[in-house]
Tab-separated table of C-alpha atoms in Angstrom:
chain	number	residue	atom	x	y	z
T	1	MET	CA	182.415	-24.420	6.486
T	2	LYS	CA	185.685	-22.800	7.587
T	3	ASN	CA	188.197	-25.064	9.303
T	4	GLU	CA	188.145	-23.032	12.533
T	5	LYS	CA	184.353	-23.228	12.836
T	6	LEU	CA	184.391	-26.941	11.971
T	7	LYS	CA	186.816	-27.572	14.837
T	8	LYS	CA	184.466	-25.774	17.255
T	9	VAL	CA	181.462	-27.748	15.997
T	10	ILE	CA	183.300	-31.054	16.507
T	11	GLU	CA	184.634	-30.034	19.919
T	12	ALA	CA	181.205	-28.927	21.105
T	13	ALA	CA	179.668	-32.200	19.893
T	14	ARG	CA	182.397	-34.248	21.542
T	15	LEU	CA	181.944	-32.466	24.879
T	16	TYR	CA	178.146	-32.761	24.745
T	17	TYR	CA	177.603	-36.253	23.396
T	18	MET	CA	180.702	-38.112	24.592
T	19	LEU	CA	181.747	-36.377	27.823
T	20	ASP	CA	178.232	-35.428	28.984
T	21	TYR	CA	178.960	-31.695	29.443
T	22	ASN	CA	175.917	-29.425	29.632
T	23	GLN	CA	175.662	-26.386	27.344
T	24	ASN	CA	176.752	-23.894	30.017
T	25	GLN	CA	179.921	-25.929	30.703
T	26	ILE	CA	180.681	-26.124	26.955
T	27	ALA	CA	180.220	-22.338	26.652
T	28	LYS	CA	182.812	-21.740	29.370
T	29	THR	CA	185.244	-24.282	27.912
T	30	LEU	CA	185.065	-22.867	24.373
T	31	GLY	CA	184.750	-19.220	25.444
T	32	VAL	CA	181.479	-18.652	23.590
T	33	SER	CA	177.888	-17.839	24.560
T	34	ARG	CA	175.327	-20.505	25.377
T	35	PRO	CA	173.185	-19.694	22.259
T	36	THR	CA	176.333	-20.201	20.182
T	37	VAL	CA	176.796	-23.670	21.734
T	38	SER	CA	173.214	-24.525	20.791
T	39	ARG	CA	173.878	-23.471	17.184
T	40	LEU	CA	177.141	-25.473	17.094
T	41	LEU	CA	175.332	-28.635	18.260
T	42	GLN	CA	172.525	-28.078	15.732
T	43	THR	CA	175.146	-27.701	12.990
T	44	ALA	CA	176.807	-30.945	14.109
T	45	LYS	CA	173.531	-32.777	13.504
T	46	SER	CA	172.580	-31.041	10.264
T	47	GLU	CA	176.041	-31.628	8.736
T	48	GLY	CA	176.043	-35.311	9.691
T	49	ILE	CA	178.910	-34.929	12.166
T	50	VAL	CA	176.598	-36.298	14.846
T	51	GLN	CA	174.284	-39.139	13.832
T	52	ILE	CA	171.698	-40.316	16.350
T	53	THR	CA	170.301	-43.829	16.212
T	54	ILE	CA	167.437	-44.873	18.461
T	55	VAL	CA	167.154	-48.616	19.110
T	56	ASP	CA	163.516	-49.142	20.052
T	57	LYS	CA	163.497	-52.547	21.769
T	58	THR	CA	159.757	-52.273	22.364
T	59	GLU	CA	159.114	-51.990	18.640
T	60	ASP	CA	161.331	-55.019	17.995
T	61	ASP	CA	159.522	-57.051	20.620
T	62	GLU	CA	156.153	-56.058	19.184
T	63	THR	CA	157.282	-57.140	15.707
T	64	LEU	CA	158.455	-60.509	17.024
T	65	SER	CA	155.145	-60.930	18.900
T	66	LYS	CA	153.101	-60.301	15.741
T	67	GLU	CA	155.234	-62.710	13.727
T	68	LEU	CA	154.842	-65.451	16.368
T	69	GLU	CA	151.067	-64.924	16.462
T	70	GLN	CA	150.868	-65.259	12.709
T	71	LYS	CA	153.201	-68.241	12.351
T	72	PHE	CA	151.712	-70.338	15.183
T	73	ASN	CA	148.110	-69.077	15.042
T	74	LEU	CA	148.243	-67.665	18.560
T	75	LYS	CA	145.690	-65.472	20.265
T	76	LYS	CA	148.530	-63.578	21.909
T	77	ALA	CA	152.319	-63.664	21.953
T	78	ILE	CA	154.318	-61.600	24.464
T	79	VAL	CA	158.052	-61.227	23.881
T	80	VAL	CA	160.123	-60.107	26.846
T	81	SER	CA	163.496	-58.402	26.390
T	82	ILE	CA	166.058	-59.959	28.711
T	83	PRO	CA	169.584	-58.598	29.216
T	84	GLN	CA	171.261	-61.980	28.755
T	85	TYR	CA	170.402	-65.610	28.093
T	86	GLU	CA	170.772	-66.721	31.698
T	87	ASP	CA	168.247	-68.834	33.579
T	88	HIS	CA	167.897	-66.505	36.573
T	89	TYR	CA	167.286	-63.369	34.496
T	90	LEU	CA	165.032	-65.260	32.131
T	91	LYS	CA	162.643	-66.696	34.709
T	92	ASN	CA	162.451	-63.407	36.627
T	93	HIS	CA	161.475	-61.457	33.522
T	94	LEU	CA	159.065	-64.094	32.212
T	95	GLY	CA	157.473	-64.417	35.641
T	96	GLU	CA	156.927	-60.672	35.915
T	97	LYS	CA	155.378	-60.420	32.447
T	98	ALA	CA	153.128	-63.484	32.910
T	99	ALA	CA	151.890	-62.184	36.261
T	100	GLY	CA	151.046	-58.856	34.631
T	101	PHE	CA	149.155	-60.592	31.841
T	102	LEU	CA	147.086	-62.630	34.325
T	103	ALA	CA	146.209	-59.436	36.190
T	104	GLU	CA	144.822	-58.061	32.918
T	105	ILE	CA	142.699	-61.048	31.895
T	106	VAL	CA	141.412	-62.728	35.093
T	107	LYS	CA	137.888	-61.544	35.871
T	108	ASP	CA	135.101	-62.392	38.327
T	109	GLY	CA	134.001	-66.017	38.133
T	110	ASP	CA	137.028	-67.318	36.202
T	111	ALA	CA	138.604	-70.707	36.916
T	112	LEU	CA	142.401	-70.722	36.726
T	113	GLY	CA	144.424	-73.924	36.335
T	114	VAL	CA	148.087	-73.901	37.391
T	115	THR	CA	150.979	-76.355	37.320
T	116	TRP	CA	154.226	-76.418	39.275
T	117	GLY	CA	157.970	-75.951	38.726
T	118	THR	CA	160.502	-73.119	38.956
T	119	THR	CA	159.077	-71.092	36.077
T	120	LEU	CA	155.576	-71.096	37.587
T	121	TYR	CA	157.078	-70.229	40.958
T	122	HIS	CA	158.593	-67.085	39.453
T	123	VAL	CA	155.161	-66.217	38.038
T	124	ALA	CA	153.552	-66.793	41.447
T	125	VAL	CA	155.948	-64.564	43.388
T	126	GLU	CA	155.328	-61.673	40.960
T	127	LEU	CA	151.532	-61.769	41.350
T	128	LYS	CA	149.858	-58.767	42.946
T	129	ARG	CA	146.636	-58.880	44.929
T	130	THR	CA	143.709	-58.382	42.557
T	131	TYR	CA	140.164	-57.373	43.420
T	132	VAL	CA	138.225	-60.141	41.715
T	133	LYS	CA	135.437	-62.305	43.109
T	134	ASP	CA	134.585	-65.991	42.861
T	135	VAL	CA	137.804	-67.012	41.111
T	136	LYS	CA	138.709	-70.689	41.427
T	137	VAL	CA	142.371	-71.825	41.445
T	138	VAL	CA	143.000	-75.495	40.625
T	139	GLN	CA	146.180	-77.584	40.476
T	140	LEU	CA	146.269	-79.248	37.040
T	141	LYS	CA	148.738	-82.067	37.676
T	142	GLY	CA	149.963	-84.164	40.561
T	143	GLY	CA	153.080	-82.982	42.327
T	144	SER	CA	153.770	-85.375	45.182
T	145	SER	CA	156.830	-87.618	45.052
T	146	HIS	CA	159.137	-89.714	47.198
T	147	SER	CA	161.999	-87.378	46.306
T	148	GLU	CA	163.131	-84.523	48.559
T	149	THR	CA	163.291	-82.254	45.493
T	150	ASN	CA	160.931	-79.290	45.848
T	151	THR	CA	158.328	-78.902	43.115
T	152	TYR	CA	157.111	-75.572	44.590
T	153	ALA	CA	153.542	-76.868	44.184
T	154	SER	CA	152.267	-75.768	47.604
T	155	GLU	CA	153.989	-72.345	47.439
T	156	ILE	CA	152.581	-71.700	43.953
T	157	LEU	CA	149.030	-72.610	44.959
T	158	TYR	CA	149.224	-70.465	48.073
T	159	LEU	CA	150.485	-67.419	46.174
T	160	PHE	CA	147.940	-67.823	43.357
T	161	GLY	CA	145.164	-68.237	45.905
T	162	LYS	CA	146.308	-65.149	47.793
T	163	ALA	CA	146.513	-63.047	44.630
T	164	PHE	CA	143.053	-63.999	43.394
T	165	ASN	CA	141.233	-64.233	46.756
T	166	SER	CA	140.676	-67.967	46.366
T	167	SER	CA	141.058	-71.165	48.372
T	168	PRO	CA	142.979	-73.281	45.843
T	169	LEU	CA	142.195	-76.920	45.078
T	170	ASN	CA	145.289	-79.076	45.594
T	171	LEU	CA	145.787	-82.354	43.699
T	172	PRO	CA	147.613	-84.461	46.342
T	173	LEU	CA	148.900	-87.126	43.965
T	174	PRO	CA	152.133	-88.095	42.189
T	175	ALA	CA	152.364	-86.931	38.576
T	176	ILE	CA	153.060	-90.455	37.317
T	177	VAL	CA	152.406	-93.909	38.827
T	178	ASP	CA	153.828	-97.319	37.994
T	179	HIS	CA	150.628	-99.026	36.858
T	180	VAL	CA	147.433	-97.957	35.091
T	181	VAL	CA	145.337	-99.743	37.704
T	182	VAL	CA	146.835	-97.529	40.401
T	183	LYS	CA	145.869	-94.443	38.455
T	184	GLN	CA	142.362	-95.807	37.893
T	185	ALA	CA	141.951	-96.468	41.613
T	186	MET	CA	143.037	-92.915	42.473
T	187	GLU	CA	140.709	-91.383	39.910
T	188	ALA	CA	137.817	-93.436	41.260
T	189	ASP	CA	137.973	-91.551	44.571
T	190	ARG	CA	135.166	-88.979	44.508
T	191	HIS	CA	137.302	-86.235	46.092
T	192	ILE	CA	140.071	-86.719	43.533
T	193	ARG	CA	137.548	-86.906	40.724
T	194	LYS	CA	136.088	-83.583	41.842
T	195	ILE	CA	139.501	-81.856	41.585
T	196	LEU	CA	140.291	-83.465	38.213
T	197	ASP	CA	136.904	-82.351	36.858
T	198	ALA	CA	137.512	-78.849	38.204
T	199	GLY	CA	140.793	-78.785	36.262
T	200	LYS	CA	138.990	-79.685	33.055
T	201	GLN	CA	136.459	-76.926	33.635
T	202	THR	CA	139.004	-74.128	34.059
T	203	ASN	CA	138.809	-71.488	31.346
T	204	ILE	CA	142.396	-70.287	31.907
T	205	ALA	CA	145.431	-72.562	32.187
T	206	ILE	CA	149.005	-71.387	32.808
T	207	PHE	CA	151.895	-73.780	32.477
T	208	THR	CA	155.445	-74.213	31.241
T	209	CYS	CA	157.100	-76.947	29.202
T	210	GLY	CA	160.022	-79.081	30.279
T	211	PRO	CA	163.181	-79.886	28.345
T	212	ILE	CA	164.506	-83.426	27.940
T	213	LYS	CA	167.521	-83.389	30.221
T	214	SER	CA	168.269	-85.590	33.209
T	215	GLU	CA	168.929	-82.658	35.565
T	216	SER	CA	165.556	-80.945	34.990
T	217	LEU	CA	163.107	-80.897	37.875
T	218	LEU	CA	160.708	-83.559	36.634
T	219	PHE	CA	163.474	-86.128	36.173
T	220	GLN	CA	164.765	-85.570	39.714
T	221	LEU	CA	161.503	-86.696	41.306
T	222	GLY	CA	161.993	-90.458	40.922
T	223	TYR	CA	158.984	-91.123	38.667
T	224	PHE	CA	160.761	-92.882	35.813
T	225	THR	CA	162.189	-96.321	35.283
T	226	GLU	CA	165.292	-96.785	33.124
T	227	GLU	CA	163.008	-97.995	30.331
T	228	ASP	CA	160.881	-94.841	30.634
T	229	TRP	CA	163.995	-92.670	30.415
T	230	GLN	CA	165.303	-94.478	27.334
T	231	MET	CA	162.026	-93.884	25.538
T	232	ILE	CA	161.782	-90.237	26.605
T	233	SER	CA	165.366	-89.358	25.715
T	234	THR	CA	165.103	-90.827	22.218
T	235	LYS	CA	161.585	-89.756	21.193
T	236	ALA	CA	160.395	-86.769	23.206
T	237	ALA	CA	160.863	-83.054	22.450
T	238	GLY	CA	159.449	-81.989	25.815
T	239	ASP	CA	156.579	-82.262	28.249
T	240	ILE	CA	153.642	-80.273	29.506
T	241	CYS	CA	151.985	-81.386	32.733
T	242	SER	CA	154.324	-84.434	32.706
T	243	ARG	CA	152.858	-85.607	29.392
T	244	PHE	CA	155.542	-86.112	26.752
T	245	PHE	CA	155.221	-85.135	23.106
T	246	ASP	CA	157.491	-85.331	20.059
T	247	LYS	CA	158.688	-82.524	17.770
T	248	GLU	CA	155.297	-82.474	16.017
T	249	GLY	CA	153.446	-82.175	19.323
T	250	LYS	CA	152.092	-85.735	19.325
T	251	ILE	CA	152.062	-87.879	22.462
T	252	CYS	CA	155.141	-90.066	22.022
T	253	ASN	CA	154.354	-92.912	24.435
T	254	PRO	CA	150.688	-93.770	25.081
T	255	SER	CA	151.490	-96.277	27.832
T	256	LEU	CA	153.379	-93.659	29.885
T	257	ASN	CA	150.636	-91.128	29.178
T	258	GLU	CA	148.064	-93.579	30.562
T	259	ARG	CA	149.987	-93.667	33.882
T	260	THR	CA	150.063	-89.876	34.192
T	261	LEU	CA	147.688	-88.063	36.552
T	262	GLY	CA	146.268	-84.660	35.772
T	263	ILE	CA	144.897	-82.773	32.843
T	264	GLU	CA	145.144	-84.261	29.356
T	265	LEU	CA	146.926	-82.134	26.751
T	266	GLU	CA	143.867	-82.207	24.506
T	267	GLU	CA	141.967	-80.372	27.244
T	268	LEU	CA	144.384	-77.435	26.976
T	269	LYS	CA	143.190	-76.800	23.425
T	270	LYS	CA	139.689	-76.026	24.758
T	271	LYS	CA	140.714	-73.221	27.117
T	272	GLU	CA	139.836	-69.573	26.559
T	273	TYR	CA	143.443	-68.820	27.533
T	274	SER	CA	146.030	-71.589	27.379
T	275	ILE	CA	149.201	-69.793	28.448
T	276	LEU	CA	152.674	-71.257	27.870
T	277	VAL	CA	155.418	-69.444	29.775
T	278	ALA	CA	158.842	-70.646	28.667
T	279	GLY	CA	162.144	-69.564	27.166
T	280	GLY	CA	165.819	-70.353	26.920
T	281	PRO	CA	167.918	-72.527	24.589
T	282	GLN	CA	167.179	-75.766	26.447
T	283	LYS	CA	163.422	-75.363	26.008
T	284	VAL	CA	163.310	-74.394	22.327
T	285	ASN	CA	162.467	-77.930	21.130
T	286	ALA	CA	159.768	-78.305	23.795
T	287	ILE	CA	158.205	-74.912	23.003
T	288	HIS	CA	158.245	-75.602	19.273
T	289	GLY	CA	156.636	-79.033	19.755
T	290	ALA	CA	153.998	-77.554	22.083
T	291	LEU	CA	153.089	-74.894	19.519
T	292	LYS	CA	152.988	-77.447	16.726
T	293	GLY	CA	150.606	-79.478	18.873
T	294	ASP	CA	148.372	-76.403	19.428
T	295	TYR	CA	148.516	-76.821	23.185
T	296	ALA	CA	148.877	-73.082	23.810
T	297	ASN	CA	147.070	-70.082	22.377
T	298	VAL	CA	149.198	-67.600	24.357
T	299	LEU	CA	153.008	-67.680	24.442
T	300	ILE	CA	155.182	-65.648	26.808
T	301	THR	CA	158.872	-65.975	25.918
T	302	ASP	CA	162.106	-64.003	25.472
T	303	GLN	CA	163.432	-62.292	22.339
T	304	PHE	CA	166.211	-64.807	21.722
T	305	THR	CA	163.859	-67.802	21.846
T	306	ALA	CA	161.311	-65.927	19.716
T	307	ARG	CA	163.841	-65.444	16.911
T	308	VAL	CA	164.884	-69.124	16.959
T	309	LEU	CA	161.222	-70.240	16.805
T	310	LEU	CA	160.570	-67.933	13.844
T	311	GLU	CA	163.560	-69.310	11.951
T	312	ARG	CA	162.358	-72.910	12.248
T	313	ASP	CA	160.257	-74.489	9.505
């Protein structure tokens, strides 16, 4: 190619791809016809002067999803691309994707178990009204406490009930009590027993997992003694429904577990859909432990967390 023509090819490519000129503007700038501009741009591509790379984030997410499903024996993994590893962006994107997934799977006559917390709140606010009948919404764990910290339990139940045309069943209890006998007395009440049984009978459960850090929501509610905290901070990888498990997914303190009100983790394994919505660096250990324990058959997470989980043994 002659040097003069090469210069025109490069200039046309620079104007088109870098300065966003259209072909008519390039024709005027270079003093050539529009068909000539088209040929110059085609030459720029065929000669390798312009090289176009398409980064298909959807394809990458789908690959990560398939790898997660295979590694952790999941029914479904959904990987959400987030712009940055920041809590606000993360929960918004996870909430939107989880709400969309529920809209796809919830059908007439289903029973849906929900928990509380900021992640589930973001799911709840993204729910759209669906036209399903006879859907039951049940709170899976107690949420009352003496603390003024908001668990979002009532807001979540209201929004889930509104979305699925249901009057939700609220579990008006603390998540954890001081003594087993207190728990036994509460469970003996026939109204409480009815709600707990309804939670067991749900075919869909949606929940998150909590990290082991003193500033997380669960630890702000005043449930734990100093002795409880020492045990949790040294042994636990995370919690689901206020039930703590280690890095292998095994309950790490049976005595604390016996004082916890709400669904047992073993019950989650029986669900048609057991949906874990979680992501972020602080939750990686908890997510990994939950998957090792087989407490979820659906995972909704972000691409950064997905890669870390896949790299772990």
